[in-house]
Short mmCIF file of C-alpha atoms and ligand atoms in Angstrom, two decimals:
data_model
loop_
_atom_site.label_atom_id
_atom_site.label_comp_id
_atom_site.label_asym_id
_atom_site.label_seq_id
_atom_site.Cartn_x
_atom_site.Cartn_y
_atom_site.Cartn_z
CA MET A 1 -2.07 28.00 46.96
CA THR A 2 -4.66 30.57 46.01
CA ALA A 3 -2.11 32.53 44.00
CA GLU A 4 -1.30 29.41 41.98
CA LYS A 5 -4.83 28.79 40.79
CA PRO A 6 -5.20 31.44 38.10
CA ALA A 7 -1.72 30.56 36.86
CA ARG A 8 -2.83 26.96 36.39
CA VAL A 9 -5.81 27.99 34.35
CA VAL A 10 -3.54 30.15 32.23
CA MET A 11 -1.08 27.28 31.78
CA ALA A 12 -3.91 24.92 30.84
CA ALA A 13 -5.08 27.45 28.26
CA PHE A 14 -1.58 27.72 26.86
CA GLY A 15 -1.42 23.94 26.66
CA VAL A 16 -4.59 23.95 24.58
CA LEU A 17 -3.16 26.72 22.38
CA ALA A 18 0.01 24.67 21.91
CA ALA A 19 -2.16 21.73 20.83
CA ALA A 20 -4.03 23.98 18.40
CA LEU A 21 -0.73 25.09 16.94
CA ALA A 22 0.45 21.49 16.72
CA LEU A 23 -2.74 20.43 14.92
CA GLY A 24 -2.75 23.47 12.66
CA SER A 25 0.83 22.95 11.53
CA ALA A 26 0.20 19.22 11.09
CA GLU A 27 -2.86 19.94 8.94
CA LEU A 28 -0.89 22.40 6.83
CA THR A 29 1.86 19.81 6.35
CA ALA A 30 -0.68 17.15 5.39
CA ALA A 31 -2.16 19.53 2.82
CA LEU A 32 1.26 20.47 1.43
CA ILE A 33 2.21 16.84 0.85
CA GLY A 34 -1.20 16.29 -0.74
CA ARG A 35 -2.34 13.78 1.89
CA PRO A 36 -5.12 15.36 3.97
CA GLU A 37 -6.01 11.90 5.30
CA ALA A 38 -2.58 11.71 6.97
CA GLY A 39 -3.37 14.58 9.36
CA PRO A 40 -3.50 13.52 13.04
CA LEU A 41 -7.28 13.88 13.46
CA PRO A 42 -8.32 11.93 10.35
CA ALA A 43 -5.58 9.31 10.80
CA VAL A 44 -6.33 8.55 14.46
CA GLY A 45 -10.09 8.81 13.82
CA SER A 46 -9.86 6.33 10.92
CA VAL A 47 -7.90 3.84 13.02
CA PHE A 48 -10.54 4.21 15.73
CA ILE A 49 -13.31 3.51 13.19
CA ASP A 50 -11.52 0.41 11.89
CA LEU A 51 -10.92 -0.92 15.40
CA SER A 52 -14.52 -0.32 16.49
CA PRO A 53 -16.53 -3.49 17.04
CA ALA A 54 -19.70 -4.07 15.00
CA TRP A 55 -22.04 -3.14 17.86
CA LEU A 56 -20.35 0.23 18.25
CA LYS A 57 -20.69 1.03 14.55
CA ASP A 58 -24.31 -0.01 14.71
CA PHE A 59 -24.87 2.11 17.81
CA ALA A 60 -23.16 5.13 16.22
CA ILE A 61 -25.24 4.92 13.04
CA ARG A 62 -28.44 4.36 15.03
CA THR A 63 -27.76 7.18 17.49
CA PHE A 64 -25.96 9.80 15.44
CA GLY A 65 -26.92 8.79 11.89
CA ALA A 66 -25.02 10.66 9.22
CA GLN A 67 -23.45 12.79 11.98
CA ASP A 68 -21.51 9.81 13.36
CA LYS A 69 -18.19 11.04 11.99
CA LEU A 70 -18.69 14.54 13.34
CA VAL A 71 -19.39 13.08 16.78
CA LEU A 72 -16.18 11.04 16.56
CA LEU A 73 -14.12 14.11 15.63
CA VAL A 74 -15.65 16.18 18.42
CA GLY A 75 -14.92 13.36 20.89
CA LEU A 76 -11.35 13.15 19.67
CA ALA A 77 -10.97 16.93 19.98
CA ALA A 78 -12.29 16.76 23.56
CA VAL A 79 -9.67 14.12 24.47
CA ILE A 80 -6.96 16.29 22.92
CA VAL A 81 -8.12 19.40 24.81
CA ILE A 82 -7.98 17.54 28.14
CA ALA A 83 -4.54 16.05 27.41
CA ALA A 84 -3.26 19.42 26.19
CA ALA A 85 -4.49 21.21 29.30
CA ALA A 86 -2.74 18.65 31.50
CA ILE A 87 0.46 19.02 29.50
CA GLY A 88 0.21 22.80 29.73
CA ILE A 89 -0.11 22.64 33.51
CA ALA A 90 2.84 20.25 33.80
CA ALA A 91 5.07 22.19 31.40
CA PRO A 92 6.49 24.88 33.77
CA ARG A 93 7.62 22.44 36.44
CA ARG A 94 8.21 19.29 34.47
CA PRO A 95 9.13 20.39 30.97
CA TYR A 96 10.60 17.01 30.00
CA LEU A 97 7.49 15.17 31.09
CA ALA A 98 5.41 17.58 28.99
CA ILE A 99 7.65 17.13 25.95
CA ALA A 100 7.59 13.34 26.46
CA ALA A 101 3.77 13.37 26.55
CA LEU A 102 3.64 15.50 23.41
CA THR A 103 6.07 13.16 21.68
CA GLY A 104 3.94 10.20 22.72
CA LEU A 105 0.81 11.76 21.22
CA ALA A 106 2.69 12.61 18.04
CA ALA A 107 4.00 9.04 17.85
CA VAL A 108 0.43 7.73 18.06
CA ALA A 109 -0.63 10.12 15.28
CA GLY A 110 2.37 9.20 13.11
CA ALA A 111 1.85 5.46 13.62
CA ALA A 112 -1.86 5.86 12.83
CA ALA A 113 -1.06 7.69 9.58
CA LEU A 114 1.48 5.05 8.53
CA SER A 115 -0.90 2.20 9.33
CA ARG A 116 -3.58 3.35 6.89
CA PRO A 117 -4.10 1.37 3.69
CA GLY A 118 -2.22 3.04 0.85
CA SER A 119 -0.06 5.14 3.17
CA ARG A 120 3.38 6.42 2.19
CA PRO A 121 6.47 7.06 4.34
CA ALA A 122 5.89 10.84 4.02
CA ASP A 123 2.61 10.41 5.91
CA VAL A 124 4.59 10.62 9.14
CA LEU A 125 5.53 14.24 8.38
CA PRO A 126 2.34 15.91 9.67
CA ALA A 127 2.87 14.29 13.09
CA VAL A 128 6.56 15.30 13.14
CA VAL A 129 5.88 18.90 12.16
CA GLY A 130 2.93 19.03 14.56
CA ALA A 131 5.13 17.81 17.41
CA ALA A 132 7.76 20.43 16.57
CA GLY A 133 5.10 23.16 16.50
CA GLY A 134 3.65 21.98 19.80
CA ALA A 135 7.08 21.73 21.47
CA PHE A 136 8.00 25.20 20.29
CA ALA A 137 4.79 26.59 21.75
CA LEU A 138 5.25 24.72 25.02
CA LEU A 139 8.80 25.97 25.51
CA ARG A 140 7.69 29.54 24.96
CA THR A 141 4.89 29.02 27.43
CA ARG A 142 7.34 27.69 29.96
CA ARG A 143 9.39 30.85 29.93
CA LEU A 144 6.27 32.91 30.48
CA SER A 145 5.45 31.14 33.68
CA GLN A 146 8.89 31.29 35.18
CA PRO A 147 8.76 33.11 38.49
CA GLY A 148 9.63 36.75 38.12
CA PRO A 149 8.97 39.95 39.99
CA GLU A 150 6.52 41.30 37.42
CA THR A 151 2.94 40.45 38.32
CA ASP A 152 1.82 43.73 36.89
CA ASP A 153 0.19 44.78 33.66
CA PRO A 154 3.15 44.48 31.25
CA ALA A 155 3.54 40.77 32.12
CA ARG A 156 -0.12 40.18 31.57
CA ARG A 157 0.08 41.99 28.28
CA VAL A 158 2.96 39.76 27.17
CA LEU A 159 0.86 36.76 28.11
CA LEU A 160 -2.07 38.02 26.09
CA THR A 161 -0.05 38.90 23.02
CA ARG A 162 1.75 35.54 23.10
CA GLY A 163 -1.57 33.76 23.42
CA ALA A 164 -3.06 35.77 20.60
CA ALA A 165 -0.03 35.10 18.42
CA MET A 166 -0.23 31.37 19.03
CA LEU A 167 -3.93 31.32 18.30
CA GLY A 168 -3.33 33.37 15.16
CA LEU A 169 -0.61 31.00 13.96
CA ALA A 170 -2.76 27.97 14.66
CA VAL A 171 -5.73 29.38 12.75
CA LEU A 172 -3.54 30.58 9.91
CA SER A 173 -1.74 27.28 9.41
CA GLY A 174 -4.90 25.19 9.77
CA GLY A 175 -6.85 27.54 7.50
CA THR A 176 -4.15 27.54 4.84
CA GLY A 177 -4.13 23.76 4.93
CA ARG A 178 -7.89 23.70 4.42
CA ALA A 179 -7.68 26.15 1.55
CA ILE A 180 -5.01 24.09 -0.22
CA VAL A 181 -7.06 20.93 0.18
CA SER A 182 -10.24 22.46 -1.20
CA ALA A 183 -8.42 24.02 -4.14
CA ARG A 184 -7.01 20.59 -5.04
CA ARG A 185 -10.42 19.01 -4.67
CA SER A 186 -12.10 20.98 -7.36
CA SER A 187 -9.54 19.95 -9.95
CA ALA A 188 -9.91 16.26 -9.05
CA ASP A 189 -13.69 15.97 -9.03
CA GLY A 190 -15.66 15.34 -12.18
CA ARG A 191 -17.99 18.32 -12.22
CA ALA A 192 -16.74 19.36 -15.64
CA LEU A 193 -16.97 15.88 -17.16
CA VAL A 194 -19.26 15.39 -20.13
CA LEU A 195 -21.03 12.07 -19.69
CA PRO A 196 -21.45 9.80 -22.72
CA ARG A 197 -24.98 8.86 -23.76
CA PRO A 198 -25.98 5.41 -22.59
CA ALA A 199 -25.86 2.71 -25.28
CA ASP A 200 -28.59 1.00 -23.26
CA PRO A 201 -30.76 3.77 -21.74
CA ALA A 202 -33.24 3.25 -18.91
CA GLY A 203 -36.07 4.99 -20.76
CA THR A 204 -38.61 7.23 -19.09
CA LEU A 205 -40.02 6.14 -15.75
CA PRO A 206 -43.56 4.76 -16.02
CA ALA A 207 -46.25 7.34 -15.26
CA GLY A 208 -47.55 6.98 -11.74
CA VAL A 209 -44.44 5.74 -9.94
CA GLU A 210 -44.82 8.81 -7.78
CA LEU A 211 -48.02 9.25 -5.75
CA ASN A 212 -47.55 12.93 -4.95
CA VAL A 213 -48.87 12.60 -1.41
CA PRO A 214 -47.70 15.59 0.68
CA GLY A 215 -45.01 14.39 3.10
CA LEU A 216 -44.14 11.32 1.02
CA GLY A 217 -40.59 11.40 -0.36
CA PRO A 218 -39.90 11.67 -4.11
CA PHE A 219 -39.49 8.47 -6.17
CA THR A 220 -36.03 9.50 -7.31
CA THR A 221 -33.89 10.75 -4.44
CA PRO A 222 -32.06 13.96 -5.37
CA ASN A 223 -28.28 13.46 -5.16
CA ARG A 224 -27.90 15.95 -2.32
CA ALA A 225 -30.55 14.19 -0.26
CA PHE A 226 -29.16 10.71 -0.91
CA TYR A 227 -28.07 8.97 2.30
CA ARG A 228 -24.38 8.46 2.83
CA VAL A 229 -22.86 5.59 4.78
CA ASP A 230 -19.16 4.74 4.74
CA THR A 231 -16.11 4.45 6.96
CA ALA A 232 -14.25 7.36 5.34
CA LEU A 233 -13.45 10.17 7.74
CA VAL A 234 -11.88 12.12 4.89
CA ILE A 235 -13.69 11.56 1.59
CA PRO A 236 -11.19 9.93 -0.78
CA ARG A 237 -10.39 12.29 -3.67
CA VAL A 238 -9.25 10.25 -6.61
CA PRO A 239 -8.47 12.37 -9.69
CA TYR A 240 -10.21 10.59 -12.57
CA GLN A 241 -7.19 11.24 -14.76
CA GLU A 242 -5.17 8.95 -12.46
CA TRP A 243 -7.86 6.42 -11.56
CA THR A 244 -7.54 2.82 -12.68
CA LEU A 245 -9.50 -0.33 -11.92
CA ARG A 246 -7.62 -3.59 -11.74
CA VAL A 247 -9.56 -6.80 -12.36
CA HIS A 248 -7.53 -9.83 -11.34
CA GLY A 249 -7.39 -12.93 -9.16
CA MET A 250 -9.02 -16.13 -10.45
CA VAL A 251 -9.21 -14.93 -14.05
CA ASP A 252 -7.36 -15.93 -17.22
CA ARG A 253 -6.77 -12.39 -18.47
CA PRO A 254 -6.36 -9.72 -15.78
CA VAL A 255 -7.11 -6.20 -17.00
CA GLU A 256 -6.55 -2.65 -15.85
CA LEU A 257 -9.07 -0.04 -16.96
CA SER A 258 -8.56 3.71 -17.05
CA PHE A 259 -11.38 6.22 -16.77
CA ALA A 260 -11.02 6.87 -20.51
CA ASP A 261 -11.47 3.12 -21.09
CA VAL A 262 -14.68 3.24 -19.09
CA LEU A 263 -16.01 6.22 -21.06
CA ALA A 264 -15.18 4.44 -24.32
CA ARG A 265 -17.28 1.38 -23.47
CA PRO A 266 -21.00 1.11 -24.21
CA LEU A 267 -22.70 2.33 -21.04
CA THR A 268 -25.86 1.03 -19.39
CA GLU A 269 -28.37 3.17 -17.52
CA ARG A 270 -30.63 1.65 -14.84
CA ASP A 271 -32.99 2.64 -12.03
CA ILE A 272 -31.80 0.97 -8.83
CA THR A 273 -32.74 1.54 -5.18
CA LEU A 274 -29.82 1.28 -2.77
CA THR A 275 -30.28 0.17 0.84
CA CYS A 276 -28.00 0.02 3.86
CA VAL A 277 -28.01 -3.07 6.09
CA SER A 278 -27.82 -0.72 9.10
CA ASN A 279 -31.25 0.69 8.28
CA GLU A 280 -33.63 0.13 11.18
CA VAL A 281 -37.26 -0.73 10.50
CA GLY A 282 -38.77 2.54 9.23
CA GLY A 283 -35.31 4.10 8.89
CA PRO A 284 -33.92 6.52 6.30
CA TYR A 285 -30.92 4.62 4.83
CA ALA A 286 -32.40 3.83 1.45
CA GLY A 287 -32.34 5.95 -1.68
CA HIS A 288 -33.27 5.66 -5.31
CA ALA A 289 -31.23 6.87 -8.27
CA ARG A 290 -30.74 6.38 -11.99
CA TRP A 291 -27.23 5.02 -12.43
CA LEU A 292 -24.99 5.08 -15.50
CA GLY A 293 -22.10 2.68 -15.84
CA VAL A 294 -20.36 -0.30 -17.33
CA ASP A 295 -22.16 -3.66 -17.41
CA LEU A 296 -20.19 -5.33 -14.61
CA ALA A 297 -21.01 -8.92 -15.61
CA ALA A 298 -19.83 -8.32 -19.18
CA LEU A 299 -16.63 -6.71 -17.94
CA LEU A 300 -15.88 -9.63 -15.63
CA ARG A 301 -16.65 -12.25 -18.28
CA GLU A 302 -14.11 -10.66 -20.64
CA THR A 303 -11.40 -11.58 -18.16
CA GLY A 304 -12.20 -15.30 -18.29
CA ILE A 305 -13.44 -16.06 -14.77
CA ARG A 306 -12.16 -19.38 -13.46
CA ALA A 307 -14.63 -21.93 -12.17
CA GLU A 308 -13.30 -21.88 -8.58
CA ALA A 309 -14.16 -18.21 -8.01
CA ASP A 310 -17.34 -17.50 -6.03
CA GLN A 311 -16.61 -14.02 -4.68
CA ILE A 312 -15.73 -10.58 -6.00
CA LEU A 313 -13.62 -8.85 -3.39
CA SER A 314 -13.82 -5.17 -4.29
CA ARG A 315 -11.48 -2.63 -2.73
CA SER A 316 -11.72 1.13 -2.51
CA ALA A 317 -8.97 3.74 -2.76
CA ASP A 318 -9.03 3.99 1.04
CA GLY A 319 -8.67 0.27 1.61
CA TRP A 320 -12.28 -0.66 2.45
CA THR A 321 -13.43 -3.98 1.04
CA ALA A 322 -16.71 -5.69 0.16
CA SER A 323 -17.37 -9.34 -0.68
CA THR A 324 -19.98 -9.78 -3.39
CA ALA A 325 -21.42 -13.16 -4.35
CA LEU A 326 -20.22 -13.70 -7.93
CA GLU A 327 -23.37 -15.64 -8.83
CA SER A 328 -25.51 -12.58 -8.00
CA VAL A 329 -23.55 -10.38 -10.37
CA LEU A 330 -23.61 -12.98 -13.17
CA ASP A 331 -27.27 -14.08 -12.85
CA GLY A 332 -28.57 -11.51 -15.34
CA ARG A 333 -29.36 -8.63 -13.01
CA ASP A 334 -28.09 -5.16 -13.93
CA ALA A 335 -24.92 -4.96 -11.83
CA LEU A 336 -22.98 -1.82 -12.73
CA LEU A 337 -19.61 -0.24 -12.39
CA ALA A 338 -21.29 3.16 -12.07
CA ILE A 339 -19.79 6.54 -12.90
CA ALA A 340 -22.89 8.71 -12.71
CA MET A 341 -25.99 9.16 -10.60
CA ASN A 342 -29.15 10.95 -11.78
CA GLY A 343 -27.39 12.43 -14.79
CA GLN A 344 -24.40 13.81 -12.85
CA PRO A 345 -20.92 12.36 -12.45
CA LEU A 346 -20.76 10.70 -9.03
CA SER A 347 -20.06 13.20 -6.29
CA PRO A 348 -16.92 12.55 -4.21
CA ALA A 349 -19.12 11.46 -1.28
CA HIS A 350 -20.90 8.88 -3.42
CA GLY A 351 -17.78 7.31 -4.88
CA PHE A 352 -16.31 9.37 -7.73
CA PRO A 353 -14.71 8.33 -10.07
CA ALA A 354 -16.48 4.94 -9.96
CA ARG A 355 -18.42 2.64 -7.68
CA MET A 356 -20.27 -0.63 -7.81
CA VAL A 357 -24.05 -0.94 -7.72
CA VAL A 358 -25.65 -4.38 -7.58
CA PRO A 359 -29.46 -4.56 -7.42
CA GLY A 360 -30.77 -6.62 -4.52
CA LEU A 361 -27.70 -6.64 -2.27
CA TYR A 362 -27.13 -4.42 0.74
CA GLY A 363 -24.50 -1.74 0.17
CA TYR A 364 -21.82 -3.27 2.37
CA VAL A 365 -21.64 -6.38 0.16
CA SER A 366 -21.96 -4.66 -3.19
CA ALA A 367 -21.77 -0.89 -3.48
CA THR A 368 -18.04 -0.15 -3.12
CA LYS A 369 -17.36 3.55 -3.67
CA TRP A 370 -14.01 4.88 -4.97
CA VAL A 371 -13.48 1.33 -6.26
CA VAL A 372 -9.98 0.61 -7.59
CA ASP A 373 -9.63 -3.16 -7.44
CA LEU A 374 -11.79 -6.21 -8.18
CA LYS A 375 -10.33 -9.52 -7.17
CA LEU A 376 -12.03 -12.75 -8.16
CA THR A 377 -11.58 -15.03 -5.20
CA ARG A 378 -13.43 -17.40 -2.86
CA PHE A 379 -15.51 -16.78 0.27
CA ALA A 380 -13.50 -19.57 1.89
CA ASP A 381 -10.23 -17.71 1.30
CA GLU A 382 -10.84 -14.02 1.94
CA ARG A 383 -13.14 -11.90 4.05
CA ALA A 384 -14.17 -8.28 3.62
CA TYR A 385 -14.23 -5.28 5.97
CA TRP A 386 -17.62 -5.83 7.64
CA THR A 387 -17.54 -9.61 7.30
CA ARG A 388 -14.47 -9.64 9.53
CA ARG A 389 -16.48 -7.60 12.02
CA GLY A 390 -19.34 -10.03 12.41
CA TRP A 391 -21.70 -9.11 9.56
CA ALA A 392 -22.98 -11.75 7.16
CA GLU A 393 -20.84 -12.58 4.13
CA ARG A 394 -23.86 -12.73 1.81
CA ALA A 395 -26.63 -10.20 2.36
CA PRO A 396 -29.57 -9.93 -0.03
CA ILE A 397 -31.84 -6.99 0.82
CA LYS A 398 -34.79 -8.01 2.97
CA THR A 399 -38.35 -7.07 2.02
CA ALA A 400 -39.20 -3.85 3.84
CA SER A 401 -41.88 -1.20 4.11
CA ARG A 402 -42.23 2.07 5.95
CA ILE A 403 -44.92 4.59 6.77
CA GLU A 404 -43.94 8.14 5.82
CA VAL A 405 -47.36 9.78 6.22
CA PRO A 406 -48.60 10.48 8.87
CA LYS A 407 -45.48 11.15 10.89
CA PRO A 408 -44.94 9.44 14.26
CA PHE A 409 -46.97 11.06 17.07
CA ALA A 410 -48.81 13.31 14.61
CA GLU A 411 -52.04 14.91 15.77
CA ILE A 412 -54.61 14.59 13.03
CA PRO A 413 -58.28 15.49 12.70
CA ALA A 414 -60.84 12.69 12.58
CA GLY A 415 -62.19 11.60 9.19
CA PRO A 416 -60.47 10.23 6.08
CA VAL A 417 -56.66 10.19 6.55
CA THR A 418 -54.11 9.32 3.88
CA VAL A 419 -51.57 6.75 5.03
CA ALA A 420 -48.65 6.42 2.61
CA GLY A 421 -45.09 5.25 2.36
CA THR A 422 -42.50 3.23 0.48
CA ALA A 423 -41.75 -0.49 0.25
CA TRP A 424 -38.81 -2.34 -1.28
CA ALA A 425 -37.69 -5.87 -2.06
CA GLN A 426 -34.96 -5.27 -4.63
CA HIS A 427 -34.57 -7.73 -7.41
CA ARG A 428 -37.75 -9.56 -6.40
CA GLY A 429 -40.16 -6.64 -6.53
CA VAL A 430 -42.97 -5.54 -4.22
CA ALA A 431 -46.22 -7.42 -4.89
CA ALA A 432 -48.44 -6.12 -2.09
CA VAL A 433 -48.53 -3.76 0.88
CA GLU A 434 -51.00 -4.12 3.73
CA VAL A 435 -51.89 -1.73 6.51
CA ARG A 436 -53.71 -2.35 9.77
CA VAL A 437 -54.82 -0.11 12.60
CA ASP A 438 -54.82 -1.09 16.29
CA GLY A 439 -54.13 -4.75 15.50
CA GLY A 440 -57.29 -5.02 13.36
CA PRO A 441 -57.57 -6.80 10.00
CA TRP A 442 -54.88 -6.19 7.39
CA ARG A 443 -56.15 -4.15 4.46
CA GLN A 444 -54.53 -3.92 1.03
CA ALA A 445 -52.95 -0.57 0.20
CA ASP A 446 -52.90 0.82 -3.34
CA LEU A 447 -49.53 0.44 -5.01
CA ALA A 448 -47.98 3.07 -7.23
CA ALA A 449 -46.81 1.98 -10.68
CA SER A 450 -43.74 -0.26 -10.59
CA ALA A 451 -40.47 0.80 -12.19
CA GLY A 452 -39.24 -2.79 -12.03
CA PRO A 453 -38.10 -5.27 -9.40
CA ASP A 454 -34.93 -3.33 -8.57
CA THR A 455 -36.66 -0.18 -7.37
CA TRP A 456 -38.74 0.73 -4.39
CA ARG A 457 -42.46 1.26 -4.74
CA GLN A 458 -44.73 3.85 -3.19
CA TRP A 459 -48.09 2.91 -1.66
CA ARG A 460 -51.08 4.65 -0.12
CA THR A 461 -54.41 3.97 1.48
CA THR A 462 -57.20 5.91 3.15
CA TRP A 463 -58.11 5.32 6.76
CA GLN A 464 -61.30 6.55 8.45
CA ALA A 465 -59.74 7.95 11.60
CA THR A 466 -61.77 8.10 14.81
CA PRO A 467 -60.80 10.20 17.86
CA GLY A 468 -58.25 8.66 20.20
CA GLN A 469 -54.75 7.19 20.04
CA HIS A 470 -54.04 4.74 17.24
CA ARG A 471 -51.31 2.46 16.08
CA ILE A 472 -50.74 2.05 12.33
CA GLU A 473 -48.67 -0.88 11.06
CA VAL A 474 -47.46 -1.83 7.60
CA ARG A 475 -46.07 -4.97 5.99
CA ALA A 476 -45.08 -5.82 2.45
CA THR A 477 -45.10 -9.02 0.43
CA ASP A 478 -42.54 -9.50 -2.33
CA ALA A 479 -43.04 -11.11 -5.72
CA THR A 480 -41.84 -14.49 -4.41
CA GLY A 481 -44.81 -14.46 -2.01
CA HIS A 482 -42.72 -13.76 1.08
CA THR A 483 -44.37 -11.44 3.62
CA GLN A 484 -42.33 -9.40 6.10
CA PRO A 485 -42.30 -11.22 9.45
CA ALA A 486 -43.51 -9.53 12.64
CA GLU A 487 -40.42 -10.60 14.50
CA ARG A 488 -38.09 -7.71 15.26
CA VAL A 489 -34.44 -8.48 14.69
CA PRO A 490 -31.66 -5.86 14.76
CA PRO A 491 -29.61 -4.94 11.66
CA ILE A 492 -26.67 -7.15 12.73
CA PRO A 493 -25.77 -9.51 11.06
CA ASP A 494 -27.80 -9.37 7.85
CA GLY A 495 -30.54 -6.71 8.11
CA ALA A 496 -33.45 -5.77 10.39
CA THR A 497 -36.92 -7.30 10.25
CA GLY A 498 -40.24 -6.33 11.81
CA TRP A 499 -43.24 -4.18 10.93
CA HIS A 500 -42.92 -0.42 10.92
CA THR A 501 -45.36 1.07 13.41
CA VAL A 502 -46.51 4.67 13.80
CA LEU A 503 -48.55 6.01 16.73
CA VAL A 504 -50.89 8.95 16.09
CA THR A 505 -53.46 10.94 18.02
CA VAL A 506 -56.76 11.70 16.29
CA THR A 507 -58.71 14.67 17.64
N1 MTE B 601 -15.36 2.61 -0.11
C1 MTE B 601 -16.49 2.38 0.57
N2 MTE B 601 -17.60 2.06 -0.12
C2 MTE B 601 -18.75 1.82 0.53
C3 MTE B 601 -18.81 1.90 1.94
C4 MTE B 601 -17.63 2.24 2.65
O1 MTE B 601 -17.59 2.33 3.89
N3 MTE B 601 -16.49 2.49 1.92
N4 MTE B 601 -20.02 1.66 2.58
C5 MTE B 601 -21.01 0.86 1.87
C6 MTE B 601 -22.31 0.91 2.48
S1 MTE B 601 -22.44 0.16 4.01
C7 MTE B 601 -23.40 1.42 1.85
S2 MTE B 601 -24.94 1.21 2.50
C8 MTE B 601 -23.27 2.17 0.59
C9 MTE B 601 -23.89 3.54 0.72
O2 MTE B 601 -23.70 4.26 -0.46
P1 MTE B 601 -23.98 5.83 -0.46
O3 MTE B 601 -23.14 6.42 0.64
O4 MTE B 601 -23.63 6.31 -1.81
O5 MTE B 601 -25.45 5.98 -0.15
O6 MTE B 601 -21.92 2.33 0.24
C10 MTE B 601 -21.12 1.20 0.39
N5 MTE B 601 -19.84 1.49 -0.20
MO1 MO B 602 -24.55 0.03 4.49
#
């Protein structure tokens, strides 16, 4: 009994090493066939994301923010480590059971890869090669543990060298896979692209859109700081040379555009603030950029939209879909098929080669990244990714405001204190921002210059702070006269409401 214990630990460790080898060889295979998304971790993780109910997605974004995908991968890795350890322990005595369990796991990975939108038959290969690698490692492990007379140093040395060799192979195969993938990436992204000048430029931003209050974010969000929300576990890499956009459905003349076609069209440049429906009151999932792209309404009209259509169902290279109200895109606002953000080609994370941007609509019903397909259809006939999961089918951005200065729970000296932040009500525009302290009277804040109804607006005010604990609240009123309601509702199904509140201590 006591003599068995260390052996078990060793067998568990070898099981984990076998799993590492299986995953490493699978990753290498996925890289070699040019389908990193078909590797077991991304494939199973993506299926998990798509099967997750709306509340779980909301919880993940709220709790882990932009790290939600990392948390998922770490969780998945933990499950694999436990399963692998169990298989490792079982392997010496019940080799067939161990091989059956490994095969089962590989079958799940293979089925997951094949189930992904846009998958190909070859996507099963990483799972097959991974299973072979894992089985090979397990069988070697089994021989190690077979009872023999040698419990002395040479046997232990064999164990160590075998373990080291397996680890080395796992790291080598996985690392080579990674290297291949990143080498391919740089040839597919658009870093070297020369962007055409806009036929319809945005012009310089009005002076005074930025208040320059320390701690208040910039008016234009730098691309690297721009929030990212999507369901993609592996960022889709679509070489622009191969990209096309199909426009079809309820239209008289379907078209297919290449990236060269896009570059050849007159391009429009606009300042538009993007917002995620999952943003909590006071949350960070909003960003402002200057976008360059094709006038989406003009493009659609060229195809001869039929009267029955009321929805644009856009689809990304990785099969995600969004339903956009056609009337919103055609009502004169600056909806874009964007190819650049703040003077740079879109980064892969933000949708290169092309994405949609529609002022005034939350991202999940308008801002499709890696877009490859626009189908004119009807809300009554087809539903999109999040709509099927309980989110609203139409989702205009709600009027919102947040306090960025002072920070929550800040300790500040008594006297005049600058309170500042950002407010947005895209496509209506922010008309007023009010601040109150400790439930007192609402006082008007000063608004920064406006860059138009489609952008957020900074605000500031001065508060004479007295010692003690205080509660600062903010609310905005949009240009239609609508003031943010006090009532707190969660982001599901069509965006959060409520006043952002910050507690501070004045000393
Ligand atoms: N292909 C694809 N596009 C997508 C999404 C997605 O999951 N997949 N998420 C949408 C959501 S919910 C938002 S809020 C915006 C965010 O855009 P960003 O990541 O560039 O900030 O992208 C939208 N476009
Ligand atoms: Mo979103």
